Amino acid sequence: MNISFKWLGEFVDLGGALGAKALAELLTNRGLEVEEVKDLAAGFDKVVTAKILERTQHPQADRLSLCKVVAAPDAAPEEIVCGATNMKAGDVVVLATPGAHLPNGTKIERSKIRGVLSNGMLCSEQELCIAGTSAGIMILPPDTPLGRPAAEALGRDDVILSFKLTANRGDCLSHYGMAREVAAALGRPARLPETMKLPDGGCPVTISLEAGDAAPQFWGCYIEGVKIGPSPAWLSRRLETLGMRSINNVVDATNLVMLELGHPVHAYDADFIQGGKIGVRYAKKAEKLPLLDGTEIELHGDELVIFDAGRAIGLAGVMGGGNSEVQPHTTRLFLECVEFSPSLVRRASQRHQKKTEAAHRFERG
């Protein structure tokens, strides 16, 4: 379980002399073992945001460019030799200045490249160890302030604590859950997440519970007028620093809630919910269910499934169905938040070999 020190601080006061390493030692001594403390800002000294003023051809190399960049509106431009081709004048980029030692081990010095002095390097996501591969240098949003430390601009001004939690500590599989433990250890109050009351309105989807105590509670929320697109940079970076891939604004929001509060939430395209009905029941023997990962499973009859008026649309507590997933053109959503039997989720996850973040939490109650 990865916990962001910065995000944790939104729920409990971590001020004073307490740093990430001291907190890790404190929690380990309380039975919450910290396996690793990783400073995401390591390697970002002397790396800042900058703007390309001009890009021209290198006079001695067809595959190299000369970029004049500034790290402040009133700063003198610096000339950088660059081998990438995906940038243009006006782009905001990440500039490693002389003396920087990048996360991938590259040491930056002033040097002549094919006869032209280069005063630093324009960085790719791969060189910053943000991504495994990259097709060019990193281009930042145009409104990014110039001269800002790149670690701050990229959400890397954080420390990640990796916990090895025992099976009985499902209450700590979220930032708020971990914050309560920290608050108790420090004798400080934990701040509750902000909530809001949604207006009551007509919902075209009815909920049906047909699995008894195996799924006693189901909360649903219908939303229309949705526009699917990329998540804002702060959200995608928050997920990525915790080891989760950004997918789109809706799926990312559900994952954010899970990491924040510990309870998985699933989003369906409401247009794919047949008959205006959704609920929980036991699977039918030999029933087929296509899943989000592109596989299709055959059910045994003792698993819990989410269903609509015509078919199963999700393996309860484990993975949603590919027949009801959010699409790029989705405009209507149905959000699901359900309480499932931990033992049934565990059995379904193991039987069908689907280990997911949702199942990991539901299995622990």
mmCIF file of C-alpha atoms in Angstrom:
data_model
loop_
_atom_site.group_PDB
_atom_site.id
_atom_site.type_symbol
_atom_site.label_atom_id
_atom_site.label_comp_id
_atom_site.label_asym_id
_atom_site.label_seq_id
_atom_site.Cartn_x
_atom_site.Cartn_y
_atom_site.Cartn_z
ATOM 1 C CA MET A 1 0.000 0.000 0.000
ATOM 2 C CA ASN A 2 1.489 3.325 -1.097
ATOM 3 C CA ILE A 3 0.724 6.456 0.903
ATOM 4 C CA SER A 4 1.562 10.011 -0.138
ATOM 5 C CA PHE A 5 3.082 11.997 2.740
ATOM 6 C CA LYS A 6 1.752 15.195 1.174
ATOM 7 C CA TRP A 7 -1.801 13.848 0.774
ATOM 8 C CA LEU A 8 -1.714 12.395 4.286
ATOM 9 C CA GLY A 9 -1.041 15.905 5.546
ATOM 10 C CA GLU A 10 -4.443 17.013 4.246
ATOM 11 C CA PHE A 11 -6.095 14.838 6.914
ATOM 12 C CA VAL A 12 -3.773 15.225 9.907
ATOM 13 C CA ASP A 13 -1.277 17.892 10.963
ATOM 14 C CA LEU A 14 2.207 16.639 10.111
ATOM 15 C CA GLY A 15 3.904 19.901 11.042
ATOM 16 C CA GLY A 16 6.787 20.339 13.422
ATOM 17 C CA ALA A 17 9.941 18.260 13.241
ATOM 18 C CA LEU A 18 8.131 15.134 12.042
ATOM 19 C CA GLY A 19 9.356 14.127 8.597
ATOM 20 C CA ALA A 20 8.497 11.165 6.416
ATOM 21 C CA LYS A 21 11.292 8.953 7.776
ATOM 22 C CA ALA A 22 10.396 9.713 11.393
ATOM 23 C CA LEU A 23 6.751 8.974 10.645
ATOM 24 C CA ALA A 24 7.717 5.689 8.999
ATOM 25 C CA GLU A 25 9.645 4.645 12.106
ATOM 26 C CA LEU A 26 6.771 5.666 14.376
ATOM 27 C CA LEU A 27 4.193 3.676 12.407
ATOM 28 C CA THR A 28 6.457 0.639 12.036
ATOM 29 C CA ASN A 29 6.827 0.560 15.817
ATOM 30 C CA ARG A 30 3.023 0.556 16.061
ATOM 31 C CA GLY A 31 2.740 -2.528 13.845
ATOM 32 C CA LEU A 32 2.279 -0.834 10.463
ATOM 33 C CA GLU A 33 5.464 -1.889 8.709
ATOM 34 C CA VAL A 34 6.942 0.611 6.248
ATOM 35 C CA GLU A 35 9.023 -1.203 3.624
ATOM 36 C CA GLU A 36 10.315 1.834 1.741
ATOM 37 C CA VAL A 37 10.430 5.614 1.989
ATOM 38 C CA LYS A 38 10.874 7.109 -1.485
ATOM 39 C CA ASP A 39 11.569 10.805 -2.036
ATOM 40 C CA LEU A 40 10.039 11.613 -5.435
ATOM 41 C CA ALA A 41 11.946 14.904 -5.611
ATOM 42 C CA ALA A 42 15.342 13.172 -5.550
ATOM 43 C CA GLY A 43 17.217 14.120 -8.708
ATOM 44 C CA PHE A 44 15.184 17.279 -9.336
ATOM 45 C CA ASP A 45 17.637 19.826 -7.907
ATOM 46 C CA LYS A 46 18.485 22.476 -10.516
ATOM 47 C CA VAL A 47 15.593 21.311 -12.717
ATOM 48 C CA VAL A 48 13.039 24.038 -13.492
ATOM 49 C CA THR A 49 10.259 24.986 -15.870
ATOM 50 C CA ALA A 50 11.225 27.115 -18.869
ATOM 51 C CA LYS A 51 9.783 28.452 -22.114
ATOM 52 C CA ILE A 52 11.128 27.968 -25.620
ATOM 53 C CA LEU A 53 11.481 31.347 -27.338
ATOM 54 C CA GLU A 54 12.933 30.070 -30.584
ATOM 55 C CA ARG A 55 13.831 26.793 -32.248
ATOM 56 C CA THR A 56 16.282 26.645 -35.158
ATOM 57 C CA GLN A 57 18.290 24.018 -36.996
ATOM 58 C CA HIS A 58 21.709 23.104 -35.602
ATOM 59 C CA PRO A 59 24.269 24.395 -38.144
ATOM 60 C CA GLN A 60 26.371 21.220 -38.006
ATOM 61 C CA ALA A 61 23.796 18.445 -37.465
ATOM 62 C CA ASP A 62 20.603 17.702 -39.367
ATOM 63 C CA ARG A 63 19.055 15.795 -36.468
ATOM 64 C CA LEU A 64 19.699 18.400 -33.779
ATOM 65 C CA SER A 65 17.930 21.657 -32.941
ATOM 66 C CA LEU A 66 18.978 24.811 -31.125
ATOM 67 C CA CYS A 67 16.429 26.088 -28.629
ATOM 68 C CA LYS A 68 16.588 29.463 -26.927
ATOM 69 C CA VAL A 69 14.824 29.125 -23.575
ATOM 70 C CA VAL A 70 14.107 31.332 -20.566
ATOM 71 C CA ALA A 71 13.320 30.260 -17.011
ATOM 72 C CA ALA A 72 11.808 33.652 -16.084
ATOM 73 C CA PRO A 73 10.064 36.377 -18.137
ATOM 74 C CA ASP A 74 12.939 38.843 -17.635
ATOM 75 C CA ALA A 75 15.807 36.328 -17.747
ATOM 76 C CA ALA A 76 18.454 36.206 -20.439
ATOM 77 C CA PRO A 77 17.820 33.326 -22.854
ATOM 78 C CA GLU A 78 20.004 30.234 -22.719
ATOM 79 C CA GLU A 79 20.836 28.122 -25.760
ATOM 80 C CA ILE A 80 20.157 24.392 -25.503
ATOM 81 C CA VAL A 81 21.051 21.733 -28.057
ATOM 82 C CA CYS A 82 18.245 19.192 -28.332
ATOM 83 C CA GLY A 83 17.734 15.999 -30.326
ATOM 84 C CA ALA A 84 13.953 15.822 -29.914
ATOM 85 C CA THR A 85 11.550 17.095 -32.576
ATOM 86 C CA ASN A 86 8.229 17.451 -30.735
ATOM 87 C CA MET A 87 8.743 20.998 -29.423
ATOM 88 C CA LYS A 88 8.148 24.465 -30.848
ATOM 89 C CA ALA A 89 8.489 28.114 -29.881
ATOM 90 C CA GLY A 90 6.082 28.948 -27.062
ATOM 91 C CA ASP A 91 6.169 25.511 -25.441
ATOM 92 C CA VAL A 92 6.766 25.288 -21.698
ATOM 93 C CA VAL A 93 9.309 22.565 -20.981
ATOM 94 C CA VAL A 94 11.453 21.062 -18.225
ATOM 95 C CA LEU A 95 15.002 22.443 -18.199
ATOM 96 C CA ALA A 96 17.853 20.707 -16.391
ATOM 97 C CA THR A 97 20.520 23.318 -15.687
ATOM 98 C CA PRO A 98 24.261 22.675 -15.262
ATOM 99 C CA GLY A 99 24.948 20.845 -12.016
ATOM 100 C CA ALA A 100 21.723 18.843 -12.085
ATOM 101 C CA HIS A 101 21.892 15.100 -11.501
ATOM 102 C CA LEU A 102 18.716 13.608 -12.964
ATOM 103 C CA PRO A 103 16.708 10.701 -11.496
ATOM 104 C CA ASN A 104 17.980 8.408 -14.283
ATOM 105 C CA GLY A 105 21.588 9.152 -13.310
ATOM 106 C CA THR A 106 22.406 11.670 -16.054
ATOM 107 C CA LYS A 107 24.703 14.469 -14.880
ATOM 108 C CA ILE A 108 24.136 17.801 -16.619
ATOM 109 C CA GLU A 109 27.087 20.010 -17.542
ATOM 110 C CA ARG A 110 27.740 22.810 -20.013
ATOM 111 C CA SER A 111 29.192 21.106 -23.045
ATOM 112 C CA LYS A 112 29.782 21.618 -26.734
ATOM 113 C CA ILE A 113 27.640 19.444 -28.983
ATOM 114 C CA ARG A 114 28.823 19.467 -32.598
ATOM 115 C CA GLY A 115 30.554 22.787 -32.015
ATOM 116 C CA VAL A 116 27.702 24.595 -30.214
ATOM 117 C CA LEU A 117 27.694 25.198 -26.439
ATOM 118 C CA SER A 118 24.617 23.744 -24.746
ATOM 119 C CA ASN A 119 23.747 25.249 -21.349
ATOM 120 C CA GLY A 120 21.676 22.367 -20.037
ATOM 121 C CA MET A 121 19.174 19.848 -21.328
ATOM 122 C CA LEU A 122 15.457 19.756 -22.119
ATOM 123 C CA CYS A 123 14.096 16.689 -20.345
ATOM 124 C CA SER A 124 11.794 13.859 -21.324
ATOM 125 C CA GLU A 125 9.529 11.932 -18.951
ATOM 126 C CA GLN A 126 11.842 8.945 -19.304
ATOM 127 C CA GLU A 127 14.894 10.942 -18.199
ATOM 128 C CA LEU A 128 12.929 12.150 -15.169
ATOM 129 C CA CYS A 129 11.851 8.552 -14.404
ATOM 130 C CA ILE A 130 8.197 9.554 -14.669
ATOM 131 C CA ALA A 131 7.557 7.141 -17.553
ATOM 132 C CA GLY A 132 9.313 4.075 -18.915
ATOM 133 C CA THR A 133 9.422 5.465 -22.458
ATOM 134 C CA SER A 134 8.865 8.813 -24.133
ATOM 135 C CA ALA A 135 8.511 10.085 -27.683
ATOM 136 C CA GLY A 136 10.229 13.406 -27.062
ATOM 137 C CA ILE A 137 10.743 16.050 -24.424
ATOM 138 C CA MET A 138 8.050 16.778 -21.859
ATOM 139 C CA ILE A 139 5.642 19.583 -22.830
ATOM 140 C CA LEU A 140 3.868 21.253 -19.897
ATOM 141 C CA PRO A 141 0.563 23.175 -19.853
ATOM 142 C CA PRO A 142 1.048 26.662 -21.360
ATOM 143 C CA ASP A 143 0.009 28.416 -18.135
ATOM 144 C CA THR A 144 2.755 26.737 -16.076
ATOM 145 C CA PRO A 145 4.747 29.451 -14.233
ATOM 146 C CA LEU A 146 8.326 29.822 -15.467
ATOM 147 C CA GLY A 147 11.258 29.116 -13.182
ATOM 148 C CA ARG A 148 9.176 26.895 -10.936
ATOM 149 C CA PRO A 149 10.996 23.882 -9.468
ATOM 150 C CA ALA A 150 10.104 20.993 -11.739
ATOM 151 C CA ALA A 151 9.436 18.677 -8.785
ATOM 152 C CA GLU A 152 6.710 21.060 -7.647
ATOM 153 C CA ALA A 153 5.269 21.612 -11.135
ATOM 154 C CA LEU A 154 5.125 17.857 -11.784
ATOM 155 C CA GLY A 155 3.733 16.860 -8.392
ATOM 156 C CA ARG A 156 7.011 15.191 -7.418
ATOM 157 C CA ASP A 157 7.516 17.311 -4.294
ATOM 158 C CA ASP A 158 6.339 14.409 -2.190
ATOM 159 C CA VAL A 159 7.510 11.320 -0.342
ATOM 160 C CA ILE A 160 5.837 7.931 -0.826
ATOM 161 C CA LEU A 161 5.644 5.509 2.093
ATOM 162 C CA SER A 162 5.185 1.868 1.035
ATOM 163 C CA PHE A 163 3.471 -0.226 3.710
ATOM 164 C CA LYS A 164 3.355 -3.993 4.155
ATOM 165 C CA LEU A 165 -0.027 -4.272 5.848
ATOM 166 C CA THR A 166 -1.312 -7.404 7.513
ATOM 167 C CA ALA A 167 -4.693 -8.793 6.435
ATOM 168 C CA ASN A 168 -6.431 -7.473 9.560
ATOM 169 C CA ARG A 169 -5.580 -3.835 8.793
ATOM 170 C CA GLY A 170 -7.956 -3.169 5.941
ATOM 171 C CA ASP A 171 -8.856 0.046 7.767
ATOM 172 C CA CYS A 172 -5.477 1.456 6.708
ATOM 173 C CA LEU A 173 -5.890 0.827 2.958
ATOM 174 C CA SER A 174 -6.601 4.503 2.319
ATOM 175 C CA HIS A 175 -5.142 7.884 3.092
ATOM 176 C CA TYR A 176 -7.921 8.786 5.501
ATOM 177 C CA GLY A 177 -7.643 5.426 7.238
ATOM 178 C CA MET A 178 -3.894 5.862 7.627
ATOM 179 C CA ALA A 179 -4.435 9.445 8.810
ATOM 180 C CA ARG A 180 -6.603 8.194 11.678
ATOM 181 C CA GLU A 181 -3.766 5.903 12.762
ATOM 182 C CA VAL A 182 -1.268 8.767 12.534
ATOM 183 C CA ALA A 183 -3.614 11.061 14.464
ATOM 184 C CA ALA A 184 -3.888 8.500 17.259
ATOM 185 C CA ALA A 185 -0.112 8.071 17.374
ATOM 186 C CA LEU A 186 0.524 11.820 17.528
ATOM 187 C CA GLY A 187 -2.416 12.743 19.738
ATOM 188 C CA ARG A 188 -3.741 15.073 17.062
ATOM 189 C CA PRO A 189 -7.219 15.243 15.499
ATOM 190 C CA ALA A 190 -7.901 13.730 12.095
ATOM 191 C CA ARG A 191 -9.683 16.062 9.700
ATOM 192 C CA LEU A 192 -12.737 14.586 8.038
ATOM 193 C CA PRO A 193 -12.920 14.849 4.238
ATOM 194 C CA GLU A 194 -15.233 17.554 2.958
ATOM 195 C CA THR A 195 -18.665 16.300 1.949
ATOM 196 C CA MET A 196 -21.678 17.785 0.211
ATOM 197 C CA LYS A 197 -25.341 16.860 0.076
ATOM 198 C CA LEU A 198 -26.526 16.049 -3.415
ATOM 199 C CA PRO A 199 -29.935 17.346 -4.478
ATOM 200 C CA ASP A 200 -32.692 14.774 -4.688
ATOM 201 C CA GLY A 201 -33.876 14.168 -8.209
ATOM 202 C CA GLY A 202 -35.428 11.627 -10.481
ATOM 203 C CA CYS A 203 -33.246 8.597 -11.189
ATOM 204 C CA PRO A 204 -34.056 6.414 -14.208
ATOM 205 C CA VAL A 205 -32.264 3.444 -12.610
ATOM 206 C CA THR A 206 -33.791 1.336 -9.821
ATOM 207 C CA ILE A 207 -31.729 -0.787 -7.415
ATOM 208 C CA SER A 208 -32.499 -4.426 -6.633
ATOM 209 C CA LEU A 209 -30.773 -6.423 -3.867
ATOM 210 C CA GLU A 210 -31.191 -10.174 -4.370
ATOM 211 C CA ALA A 211 -28.204 -11.606 -2.486
ATOM 212 C CA GLY A 212 -29.342 -11.108 1.108
ATOM 213 C CA ASP A 213 -26.602 -10.538 3.665
ATOM 214 C CA ALA A 214 -23.912 -11.051 1.006
ATOM 215 C CA ALA A 215 -24.644 -7.530 -0.269
ATOM 216 C CA PRO A 216 -26.842 -5.751 2.267
ATOM 217 C CA GLN A 217 -26.280 -2.149 1.172
ATOM 218 C CA PHE A 218 -26.100 -0.472 -2.231
ATOM 219 C CA TRP A 219 -25.723 3.243 -2.830
ATOM 220 C CA GLY A 220 -26.130 4.631 -6.325
ATOM 221 C CA CYS A 221 -25.856 8.020 -7.976
ATOM 222 C CA TYR A 222 -27.089 8.986 -11.446
ATOM 223 C CA ILE A 223 -25.288 11.797 -13.295
ATOM 224 C CA GLU A 224 -26.038 13.211 -16.720
ATOM 225 C CA GLY A 225 -24.344 15.780 -18.934
ATOM 226 C CA VAL A 226 -20.969 14.108 -18.445
ATOM 227 C CA LYS A 227 -18.054 14.834 -20.769
ATOM 228 C CA ILE A 228 -15.333 12.192 -20.835
ATOM 229 C CA GLY A 229 -11.793 13.445 -21.305
ATOM 230 C CA PRO A 230 -8.312 13.470 -19.808
ATOM 231 C CA SER A 231 -7.985 14.150 -16.107
ATOM 232 C CA PRO A 232 -6.451 17.416 -14.937
ATOM 233 C CA ALA A 233 -2.706 17.147 -14.484
ATOM 234 C CA TRP A 234 -2.844 17.211 -10.670
ATOM 235 C CA LEU A 235 -5.182 14.194 -10.613
ATOM 236 C CA SER A 236 -3.331 12.050 -13.136
ATOM 237 C CA ARG A 237 -0.013 12.801 -11.424
ATOM 238 C CA ARG A 238 -1.396 12.000 -7.990
ATOM 239 C CA LEU A 239 -2.541 8.597 -9.220
ATOM 240 C CA GLU A 240 0.669 7.911 -11.113
ATOM 241 C CA THR A 241 2.886 8.694 -8.117
ATOM 242 C CA LEU A 242 0.902 6.061 -6.202
ATOM 243 C CA GLY A 243 1.347 3.459 -8.935
ATOM 244 C CA MET A 244 -1.974 3.777 -10.762
ATOM 245 C CA ARG A 245 -2.404 4.523 -14.456
ATOM 246 C CA SER A 246 -4.516 7.523 -15.477
ATOM 247 C CA ILE A 247 -7.413 6.433 -17.731
ATOM 248 C CA ASN A 248 -9.943 9.276 -17.999
ATOM 249 C CA ASN A 249 -11.534 11.871 -15.749
ATOM 250 C CA VAL A 250 -14.375 9.616 -14.559
ATOM 251 C CA VAL A 251 -12.409 6.429 -13.879
ATOM 252 C CA ASP A 252 -9.617 8.454 -12.294
ATOM 253 C CA ALA A 253 -12.117 10.157 -9.973
ATOM 254 C CA THR A 254 -13.393 6.778 -8.755
ATOM 255 C CA ASN A 255 -9.824 5.605 -8.148
ATOM 256 C CA LEU A 256 -9.066 8.818 -6.272
ATOM 257 C CA VAL A 257 -12.019 8.173 -3.949
ATOM 258 C CA MET A 258 -10.816 4.620 -3.324
ATOM 259 C CA LEU A 259 -7.286 5.769 -2.465
ATOM 260 C CA GLU A 260 -8.634 8.575 -0.294
ATOM 261 C CA LEU A 261 -11.404 6.788 1.633
ATOM 262 C CA GLY A 262 -10.711 3.094 1.073
ATOM 263 C CA HIS A 263 -14.055 2.077 -0.426
ATOM 264 C CA PRO A 264 -14.065 1.194 -4.137
ATOM 265 C CA VAL A 265 -16.563 2.972 -6.381
ATOM 266 C CA HIS A 266 -17.457 1.847 -9.895
ATOM 267 C CA ALA A 267 -18.846 3.911 -12.784
ATOM 268 C CA TYR A 268 -21.175 2.506 -15.456
ATOM 269 C CA ASP A 269 -22.344 4.039 -18.693
ATOM 270 C CA ALA A 270 -26.028 4.422 -17.799
ATOM 271 C CA ASP A 271 -27.022 3.954 -21.446
ATOM 272 C CA PHE A 272 -25.756 0.353 -21.227
ATOM 273 C CA ILE A 273 -27.810 -0.542 -18.135
ATOM 274 C CA GLN A 274 -30.660 -2.508 -19.665
ATOM 275 C CA GLY A 275 -34.218 -2.046 -18.446
ATOM 276 C CA GLY A 276 -33.361 0.791 -16.069
ATOM 277 C CA LYS A 277 -32.446 -1.726 -13.350
ATOM 278 C CA ILE A 278 -29.222 -2.555 -11.510
ATOM 279 C CA GLY A 279 -28.531 -4.738 -8.509
ATOM 280 C CA VAL A 280 -26.644 -7.596 -6.894
ATOM 281 C CA ARG A 281 -27.455 -11.297 -7.215
ATOM 282 C CA TYR A 282 -25.733 -14.650 -7.325
ATOM 283 C CA ALA A 283 -24.451 -15.695 -10.731
ATOM 284 C CA LYS A 284 -26.207 -18.275 -12.847
ATOM 285 C CA LYS A 285 -24.228 -21.452 -13.461
ATOM 286 C CA ALA A 286 -22.272 -21.264 -16.753
ATOM 287 C CA GLU A 287 -23.255 -17.600 -17.194
ATOM 288 C CA LYS A 288 -20.701 -15.690 -19.294
ATOM 289 C CA LEU A 289 -19.358 -12.289 -18.288
ATOM 290 C CA PRO A 290 -17.021 -10.082 -20.383
ATOM 291 C CA LEU A 291 -14.731 -8.043 -18.139
ATOM 292 C CA LEU A 292 -12.962 -4.692 -18.399
ATOM 293 C CA ASP A 293 -9.600 -6.340 -19.023
ATOM 294 C CA GLY A 294 -10.881 -7.849 -22.280
ATOM 295 C CA THR A 295 -11.302 -11.388 -20.955
ATOM 296 C CA GLU A 296 -14.528 -13.368 -20.647
ATOM 297 C CA ILE A 297 -15.173 -15.638 -17.670
ATOM 298 C CA GLU A 298 -17.639 -18.454 -17.117
ATOM 299 C CA LEU A 299 -19.354 -18.188 -13.751
ATOM 300 C CA HIS A 300 -19.922 -21.104 -11.372
ATOM 301 C CA GLY A 301 -23.159 -19.930 -9.789
ATOM 302 C CA ASP A 302 -21.825 -19.015 -6.344
ATOM 303 C CA GLU A 303 -20.182 -15.687 -7.237
ATOM 304 C CA LEU A 304 -21.835 -12.348 -6.652
ATOM 305 C CA VAL A 305 -22.483 -10.310 -9.785
ATOM 306 C CA ILE A 306 -23.840 -6.891 -10.597
ATOM 307 C CA PHE A 307 -26.735 -7.294 -13.001
ATOM 308 C CA ASP A 308 -29.219 -5.294 -15.032
ATOM 309 C CA ALA A 309 -32.528 -6.374 -16.528
ATOM 310 C CA GLY A 310 -30.824 -8.590 -19.097
ATOM 311 C CA ARG A 311 -27.411 -9.849 -17.976
ATOM 312 C CA ALA A 312 -24.496 -9.724 -15.575
ATOM 313 C CA ILE A 313 -22.520 -6.482 -15.930
ATOM 314 C CA GLY A 314 -19.833 -6.904 -13.281
ATOM 315 C CA LEU A 315 -18.032 -9.401 -11.055
ATOM 316 C CA ALA A 316 -19.015 -7.920 -7.701
ATOM 317 C CA GLY A 317 -16.153 -6.379 -5.763
ATOM 318 C CA VAL A 318 -13.578 -7.498 -8.315
ATOM 319 C CA MET A 319 -13.995 -5.974 -11.785
ATOM 320 C CA GLY A 320 -16.631 -4.251 -13.886
ATOM 321 C CA GLY A 321 -18.050 -5.686 -17.059
ATOM 322 C CA GLY A 322 -16.878 -4.752 -20.518
ATOM 323 C CA ASN A 323 -20.529 -4.565 -21.571
ATOM 324 C CA SER A 324 -21.228 -1.506 -19.412
ATOM 325 C CA GLU A 325 -17.929 0.368 -19.215
ATOM 326 C CA VAL A 326 -17.512 4.110 -19.578
ATOM 327 C CA GLN A 327 -16.775 5.036 -23.205
ATOM 328 C CA PRO A 328 -15.219 8.169 -24.764
ATOM 329 C CA HIS A 329 -18.732 9.234 -25.849
ATOM 330 C CA THR A 330 -20.460 8.485 -22.509
ATOM 331 C CA THR A 331 -22.773 11.278 -21.314
ATOM 332 C CA ARG A 332 -24.764 9.525 -18.571
ATOM 333 C CA LEU A 333 -23.225 7.763 -15.576
ATOM 334 C CA PHE A 334 -24.407 5.521 -12.797
ATOM 335 C CA LEU A 335 -22.026 5.353 -9.826
ATOM 336 C CA GLU A 336 -22.105 2.257 -7.630
ATOM 337 C CA CYS A 337 -20.943 1.948 -4.021
ATOM 338 C CA VAL A 338 -21.824 -1.411 -2.439
ATOM 339 C CA GLU A 339 -21.025 -3.465 0.648
ATOM 340 C CA PHE A 340 -20.014 -7.020 -0.340
ATOM 341 C CA SER A 341 -19.223 -10.187 1.611
ATOM 342 C CA PRO A 342 -15.404 -10.276 1.961
ATOM 343 C CA SER A 343 -15.243 -14.068 1.679
ATOM 344 C CA LEU A 344 -17.258 -14.139 -1.557
ATOM 345 C CA VAL A 345 -15.113 -11.425 -3.131
ATOM 346 C CA ARG A 346 -11.953 -13.299 -2.114
ATOM 347 C CA ARG A 347 -13.209 -16.568 -3.595
ATOM 348 C CA ALA A 348 -14.263 -14.968 -6.886
ATOM 349 C CA SER A 349 -10.984 -13.062 -7.181
ATOM 350 C CA GLN A 350 -8.904 -16.190 -6.600
ATOM 351 C CA ARG A 351 -11.022 -18.511 -8.737
ATOM 352 C CA HIS A 352 -10.964 -16.241 -11.776
ATOM 353 C CA GLN A 353 -7.410 -15.005 -11.092
ATOM 354 C CA LYS A 354 -8.398 -11.340 -11.029
ATOM 355 C CA LYS A 355 -6.319 -9.486 -8.468
ATOM 356 C CA THR A 356 -7.512 -5.883 -8.389
ATOM 357 C CA GLU A 357 -7.195 -2.911 -6.052
ATOM 358 C CA ALA A 358 -10.945 -3.134 -5.411
ATOM 359 C CA ALA A 359 -10.847 -6.822 -4.501
ATOM 360 C CA HIS A 360 -7.837 -6.231 -2.241
ATOM 361 C CA ARG A 361 -9.947 -3.841 -0.168
ATOM 362 C CA PHE A 362 -13.262 -5.710 -0.234
ATOM 363 C CA GLU A 363 -11.535 -8.940 0.858
ATOM 364 C CA ARG A 364 -10.493 -7.231 4.085
ATOM 365 C CA GLY A 365 -13.926 -5.867 4.927
#
